[in-house]
Structures are given as C-alpha cells and as structure tokens.
XYZ file of C-alpha atoms in Angstrom:
352
model
C 118.373 -133.081 -11.378
C 121.748 -133.349 -9.373
C 123.035 -136.538 -7.872
C 125.003 -135.183 -4.780
C 125.909 -136.876 -1.711
C 124.533 -136.329 1.519
C 123.626 -132.654 2.061
C 125.232 -131.595 5.488
C 124.284 -128.660 7.721
C 127.167 -126.500 6.452
C 125.758 -127.040 2.928
C 122.410 -125.239 3.910
C 123.242 -121.939 2.477
C 123.627 -123.243 -0.948
C 119.908 -123.707 -1.399
C 117.155 -121.388 -2.267
C 114.598 -122.245 0.591
C 114.950 -124.377 3.849
C 111.674 -126.307 4.616
C 110.830 -127.733 8.064
C 108.624 -130.742 7.314
C 108.008 -131.357 10.787
C 104.721 -130.447 12.923
C 104.103 -126.852 13.860
C 104.706 -127.522 17.574
C 108.092 -128.955 16.804
C 108.879 -126.097 14.489
C 107.889 -123.522 17.221
C 110.173 -125.046 19.767
C 113.228 -124.613 17.462
C 114.174 -124.690 13.801
C 117.045 -124.015 11.503
C 117.481 -120.144 11.032
C 115.411 -118.940 7.995
C 113.417 -122.300 7.725
C 109.592 -122.162 6.702
C 107.260 -124.559 8.085
C 105.492 -126.950 5.861
C 104.237 -129.913 7.858
C 103.520 -133.216 6.426
C 101.764 -133.887 9.429
C 100.195 -131.413 11.694
C 100.369 -131.808 15.361
C 96.889 -133.721 15.881
C 98.015 -135.829 12.783
C 101.140 -136.782 14.258
C 99.453 -137.641 17.503
C 96.976 -139.932 15.694
C 99.706 -141.615 13.464
C 101.931 -142.072 16.675
C 98.999 -143.753 18.797
C 98.438 -145.854 15.771
C 101.962 -147.271 15.395
C 101.945 -147.948 19.174
C 98.486 -149.797 19.141
C 98.017 -151.319 15.708
C 101.645 -151.526 14.171
C 103.708 -149.733 11.598
C 101.586 -150.865 8.534
C 98.527 -149.230 9.833
C 100.257 -146.011 10.855
C 101.658 -145.801 7.424
C 98.346 -146.470 5.752
C 96.471 -143.753 7.771
C 99.556 -141.541 7.872
C 100.328 -141.726 4.011
C 96.500 -140.331 3.079
C 97.304 -137.627 5.596
C 100.626 -136.749 4.042
C 99.465 -136.765 0.686
C 96.775 -134.265 1.302
C 99.244 -132.165 3.075
C 101.748 -132.354 0.151
C 98.991 -131.551 -2.129
C 98.090 -128.195 -0.229
C 101.497 -127.172 -0.155
C 102.022 -127.594 -3.702
C 98.759 -125.699 -4.341
C 99.711 -122.773 -1.985
C 103.174 -122.422 -0.695
C 104.854 -123.802 -3.743
C 102.583 -122.565 -6.489
C 104.974 -119.857 -7.678
C 108.188 -121.569 -7.376
C 110.320 -121.542 -10.743
C 111.689 -124.959 -12.425
C 115.273 -123.860 -11.132
C 114.104 -123.604 -7.371
C 116.272 -125.494 -4.947
C 114.631 -126.422 -1.763
C 116.589 -128.261 1.212
C 114.020 -130.217 3.265
C 114.452 -131.597 6.873
C 112.351 -133.397 9.518
C 113.454 -134.743 12.821
C 116.052 -137.175 11.898
C 116.068 -136.896 7.987
C 113.634 -139.782 7.602
C 110.303 -140.437 6.098
C 108.539 -137.076 6.654
C 111.279 -135.079 4.737
C 112.015 -138.056 2.275
C 108.254 -138.193 1.306
C 108.413 -134.419 0.555
C 111.621 -134.574 -1.293
C 110.178 -137.470 -3.449
C 107.056 -135.276 -4.472
C 109.146 -132.043 -5.269
C 111.538 -134.173 -7.426
C 108.518 -135.548 -9.261
C 107.485 -132.208 -10.125
C 111.116 -131.502 -11.515
C 112.599 -129.348 -8.596
C 116.217 -130.121 -7.325
C 115.019 -130.926 -3.855
C 117.617 -132.453 -1.289
C 117.172 -133.939 2.094
C 119.143 -132.692 5.038
C 121.423 -135.638 6.337
C 120.354 -136.405 9.889
C 117.752 -133.806 10.012
C 117.035 -131.533 12.840
C 119.016 -133.646 15.207
C 122.065 -133.008 12.868
C 121.556 -129.175 13.254
C 121.150 -129.605 17.029
C 124.487 -131.302 17.138
C 125.978 -128.464 15.020
C 124.800 -126.038 17.531
C 126.254 -127.803 20.627
C 129.468 -128.101 18.710
C 129.765 -124.433 17.619
C 129.124 -123.072 21.036
C 131.438 -125.813 22.729
C 134.273 -124.628 20.011
C 133.829 -120.921 19.816
C 132.784 -120.092 23.381
C 136.237 -120.737 24.735
C 138.026 -118.972 22.311
C 135.905 -115.884 22.332
C 138.025 -112.384 23.227
C 135.371 -111.106 25.560
C 135.299 -107.733 27.226
C 132.634 -108.015 29.987
C 130.511 -104.807 30.624
C 129.699 -104.412 34.525
C 127.825 -102.383 36.365
C 124.732 -102.627 39.104
C 121.340 -102.571 37.851
C 120.420 -99.300 36.306
C 123.696 -98.629 34.619
C 122.433 -98.796 31.156
C 124.628 -101.836 30.306
C 122.431 -102.877 27.359
C 122.199 -99.474 26.112
C 125.781 -99.236 25.880
C 126.184 -102.517 24.141
C 123.841 -101.182 21.565
C 125.716 -97.945 21.227
C 128.985 -100.143 20.761
C 127.307 -102.230 18.106
C 126.221 -99.199 16.206
C 129.862 -98.076 16.238
C 130.932 -101.206 14.564
C 131.955 -103.047 17.456
C 131.530 -106.711 18.068
C 128.862 -107.373 20.575
C 127.148 -110.447 21.862
C 123.893 -109.462 23.405
C 122.900 -112.440 25.596
C 119.681 -110.839 26.809
C 118.372 -109.989 23.218
C 118.957 -113.994 22.462
C 117.116 -114.763 25.706
C 114.368 -112.010 25.339
C 114.720 -111.057 28.878
C 116.633 -108.434 31.048
C 118.059 -111.006 33.385
C 116.790 -109.444 36.688
C 113.839 -110.631 38.741
C 111.742 -107.959 36.920
C 113.490 -108.241 33.593
C 110.595 -110.042 31.434
C 110.009 -108.380 28.155
C 106.525 -106.896 28.251
C 104.326 -109.122 26.055
C 107.095 -111.505 24.779
C 107.700 -114.865 25.739
C 111.350 -116.375 26.244
C 112.307 -118.646 23.469
C 112.749 -122.561 24.344
C 116.246 -123.479 25.709
C 117.229 -125.220 22.037
C 116.037 -122.075 20.379
C 117.985 -119.780 22.651
C 121.035 -121.872 21.918
C 120.250 -121.660 18.167
C 120.304 -117.832 18.454
C 123.410 -117.964 20.218
C 125.149 -120.080 17.609
C 124.100 -117.754 14.964
C 125.433 -114.747 16.881
C 128.750 -116.631 17.398
C 129.526 -117.877 13.871
C 130.296 -114.434 11.934
C 132.503 -113.161 14.937
C 135.929 -112.197 14.211
C 138.080 -113.886 16.831
C 141.005 -111.397 16.268
C 138.725 -108.454 17.578
C 136.976 -107.731 21.162
C 133.696 -108.942 21.589
C 131.632 -107.024 24.213
C 129.281 -108.709 26.478
C 127.220 -107.919 29.565
C 128.078 -109.710 32.698
C 125.209 -112.183 33.218
C 124.502 -115.063 35.634
C 124.376 -118.543 34.460
C 120.509 -117.772 34.050
C 118.729 -115.256 32.248
C 115.044 -115.729 33.201
C 114.155 -119.321 32.850
C 117.087 -119.975 30.404
C 120.385 -121.581 31.112
C 123.452 -119.929 29.419
C 125.731 -122.817 27.933
C 128.695 -123.467 30.231
C 131.438 -122.894 27.431
C 130.021 -119.129 27.286
C 129.531 -118.869 31.319
C 133.061 -120.134 31.983
C 134.724 -117.727 29.105
C 132.481 -114.750 30.470
C 133.807 -115.368 33.992
C 137.266 -115.639 32.982
C 137.435 -112.362 31.046
C 138.659 -108.927 31.567
C 135.975 -106.573 32.990
C 134.908 -103.008 32.268
C 132.678 -101.515 34.992
C 130.288 -98.551 34.322
C 130.068 -96.219 37.480
C 126.980 -94.202 37.882
C 125.701 -92.256 40.675
C 122.662 -93.942 42.517
C 120.756 -91.088 41.392
C 121.291 -91.455 37.616
C 120.553 -95.083 38.102
C 117.218 -94.306 39.476
C 116.421 -91.855 36.846
C 117.328 -94.381 34.143
C 115.414 -97.276 35.772
C 112.257 -94.925 35.879
C 112.410 -94.492 32.335
C 113.501 -97.874 30.992
C 111.290 -99.817 33.318
C 108.338 -97.448 33.099
C 106.323 -100.371 31.459
C 105.926 -101.926 34.815
C 103.502 -99.590 36.033
C 101.224 -100.806 33.275
C 100.321 -104.077 35.040
C 100.422 -103.205 38.675
C 98.958 -106.633 39.942
C 101.653 -108.600 37.910
C 104.434 -106.349 39.152
C 103.157 -107.153 42.917
C 103.053 -110.773 42.282
C 106.678 -110.837 40.815
C 107.900 -108.995 44.015
C 106.396 -111.751 45.964
C 108.994 -114.230 44.604
C 111.456 -112.173 46.746
C 109.675 -112.954 50.003
C 112.220 -115.485 51.310
C 115.076 -113.053 50.771
C 113.538 -109.795 52.289
C 110.745 -111.003 54.581
C 106.831 -110.345 54.623
C 107.152 -106.625 55.964
C 109.441 -105.465 53.206
C 107.642 -107.237 50.423
C 104.101 -105.892 51.611
C 105.792 -102.411 51.558
C 106.989 -102.975 47.893
C 103.801 -104.511 46.572
C 101.797 -101.550 48.158
C 104.026 -99.300 46.039
C 103.435 -101.445 43.193
C 99.617 -101.446 43.744
C 99.780 -97.583 43.846
C 102.081 -97.357 40.833
C 104.757 -95.432 43.080
C 107.832 -96.855 41.175
C 110.197 -94.130 42.527
C 110.291 -95.286 45.867
C 110.019 -98.998 45.011
C 112.909 -98.868 42.571
C 115.182 -96.799 44.957
C 114.609 -99.579 47.601
C 114.821 -102.450 45.495
C 118.284 -100.880 44.127
C 119.568 -100.322 47.845
C 118.171 -103.489 49.518
C 118.253 -105.979 46.625
C 120.101 -105.344 43.541
C 123.363 -103.472 44.783
C 123.906 -106.069 47.590
C 123.381 -108.968 45.183
C 125.725 -107.191 42.468
C 128.482 -106.528 45.135
C 128.502 -110.354 46.090
C 128.019 -111.928 42.722
C 130.601 -109.721 40.802
C 133.566 -110.690 43.211
C 132.592 -114.187 43.470
C 131.727 -115.131 39.813
C 134.236 -112.840 37.851
C 137.719 -113.954 37.997
C 139.202 -110.555 36.885
C 137.009 -108.514 38.932
C 139.631 -107.377 41.188
C 141.642 -105.943 38.127
C 138.466 -104.343 36.566
C 138.827 -101.057 34.771
C 136.184 -98.396 35.229
C 134.473 -95.795 33.163
C 132.674 -92.838 34.715
C 128.955 -91.997 33.755
C 128.473 -88.096 33.947
C 124.799 -89.102 32.800
C 122.693 -91.918 31.595
C 120.842 -89.932 29.086
C 121.104 -90.736 25.283
C 124.018 -88.355 25.060
C 125.822 -89.928 28.245
C 125.246 -93.234 27.179
C 127.036 -92.513 23.635
C 130.005 -90.874 25.662
C 130.063 -94.206 27.716
C 130.397 -96.218 24.542
C 133.499 -94.186 23.474
C 135.145 -94.551 26.791
C 134.593 -98.329 26.640
C 136.078 -98.555 23.173
C 139.094 -96.408 24.274
C 139.670 -98.465 27.278
C 139.192 -101.853 25.603
C 141.874 -101.024 22.938
C 144.330 -100.913 26.181
C 143.196 -104.191 27.571
C-alpha cells in the first residue's frame, strides 16, 4: 500500500475509479466528472443522522450512523466492488474529505486496495472549478458567432467542431437554446454548480494559441447564469455575424423547433411569459396559433416583433466589437448551406 501525501484535485486522473461517497441528492446536484455514486448514507439516512446530531449530540448520531455506514459499505463490497482486482486504485471523496469518505477508505484499505481520500473533498473540486473559469476565461481567444434567432448558429458551431476547430458550446453545457422557447424537450437543465463543472471541463483542454468559437449569449441561458469571466470575455471579443434572409430563417426555425408543436398547451403557457412585453392582444393571438399548431405564422411574428428587435438592441449594447463585426452570407440554411457557412467562418476567422 502506498503512503503518499494528500491527494489533490489535479491528481485525480492517476486513479482507476473516482467514488463519490455522498448521498444521491448531493451527487445529482453536481459531482466530479466520471465519478460513480456509492453513498455511505443515502438521503433519508443522512437526514436521520443530521437530526440526531442536532437533538441528541455527536455520540448518538455516530452510533446510529455508524451502523448505517457499515451496512452500506457491506452492500458496496458485495455489489459495486465485487469484481475489482487486487491492484485497483480508487479515489474517494465526500463533502469536505471527512468521515464519510474516510470510513470508506478505511474499509477498502482493510480489503487490500490502495484507496485514497481526496483532500478537501467536493469543496476542493468546487474551488478548482471556480479557479479554472476565473483563470482561463479572460485568456480565451474567442470568436463570437452572432446572428438573429433562426440563423443556425448552433448548427454552424457543430460544423466547425467537425472540422477540428475549437468550440465552446455554452448551450450544450446548459442544455438549453437560450431563448424564451429554448428548453430542450424532456431534458432538465443542470444545477448551476454542475453547469460550471461542465464549463471547466470544456475549458481545460483548449489551446489558447488557437481561436475558440462561441455563440453570442446573454448572461443567462434558461435559468442558469454564465460565469462573469466568460461573459466579460465574450463581450470583448471579435464578432462574426451570420446574415440570412427572414424567409431562410423562418424555414430553419420550422424545422429546428418543430417539436414545440408536440405540446401545444405548454407552448401557449410559455408564450404567456411575454405578456408584459407585448400586451394581451398579441399574446392571445400567439397563444391561439399555438393551440392550433400553426407554427409558421407564430414563428414569423415572433421573429418580427420579439426576437429581431431584441437582437438589434442587445448586440450593439453588449458586444463591444459589434461595430467592427465581419459578416458571412448564408445562401441557404439547409445542411449544405450550414457546411458552406462553416467554411466561410473558418476563412474569415483566420484573418481576424
């Protein structure tokens, strides 16, 4: 068995398995990338032990909690860890690197595995995420892809990535398209902390000597806040605008947002959130189209009355290099047209 010093976050890749010993609810909120959840206390057990600690003190909480921990560790040894070889090297963490991960490490070492405990636990990981975003964000050589709603910006980003370009896809990390109707069907957004973990993961492998393409975003994507170091860098970076006709954009939206017609009642409810901006009469008309599944007139008016005016205001206000933007012309927003746009963007970015 090795007798190394404290294991830090940057050492995590040297282990065979990352084990999150926290409760399932804590794990679901956020966890180290690649970690498996093997709780020493489940959510209800953690609640019981916490209540005992407050009401009867540390001894009673440890007496009752110790039995729960032992039962859970026995189950993990029988199930999750049953096929691990003698050479297995797991790294275990809990909230602060305390008793929960410590108890698991003790038992795993008694078996004979070279188990280690992450110093500082999840809190150390959280500090690492915040530091990485704060350090790398201001250094990113961003090229900001702009264009009004329906310009296929996300699809162009994907085509750029397929060509080997570096891409920071904020909407993929947030699991949201960013607009009022941008929720991914059937997919919940991550927690704020999990979103930031995904961002830190995306930032770490980037080569800061090469351009990084990103879509123009506001400071919020759905219910999630984009960290300020990224917001400020995005706003200060050169812009490339996709220029497409309203007809092409409408056709693209009808293809890309076709799923909104699957739940007409939900679409109508979401449109109701725009009542203060557009008034009851306009919203009633839009909700009527939503109820009928009439997406073409609905999207046409949303573009003309909501998205395009908002775009015109926000870009000039928030993007500091907006006046110096470079444009790429979309002949079409079909698959072939998007591939051609990606080639144009790459050629233009080489000149910026």
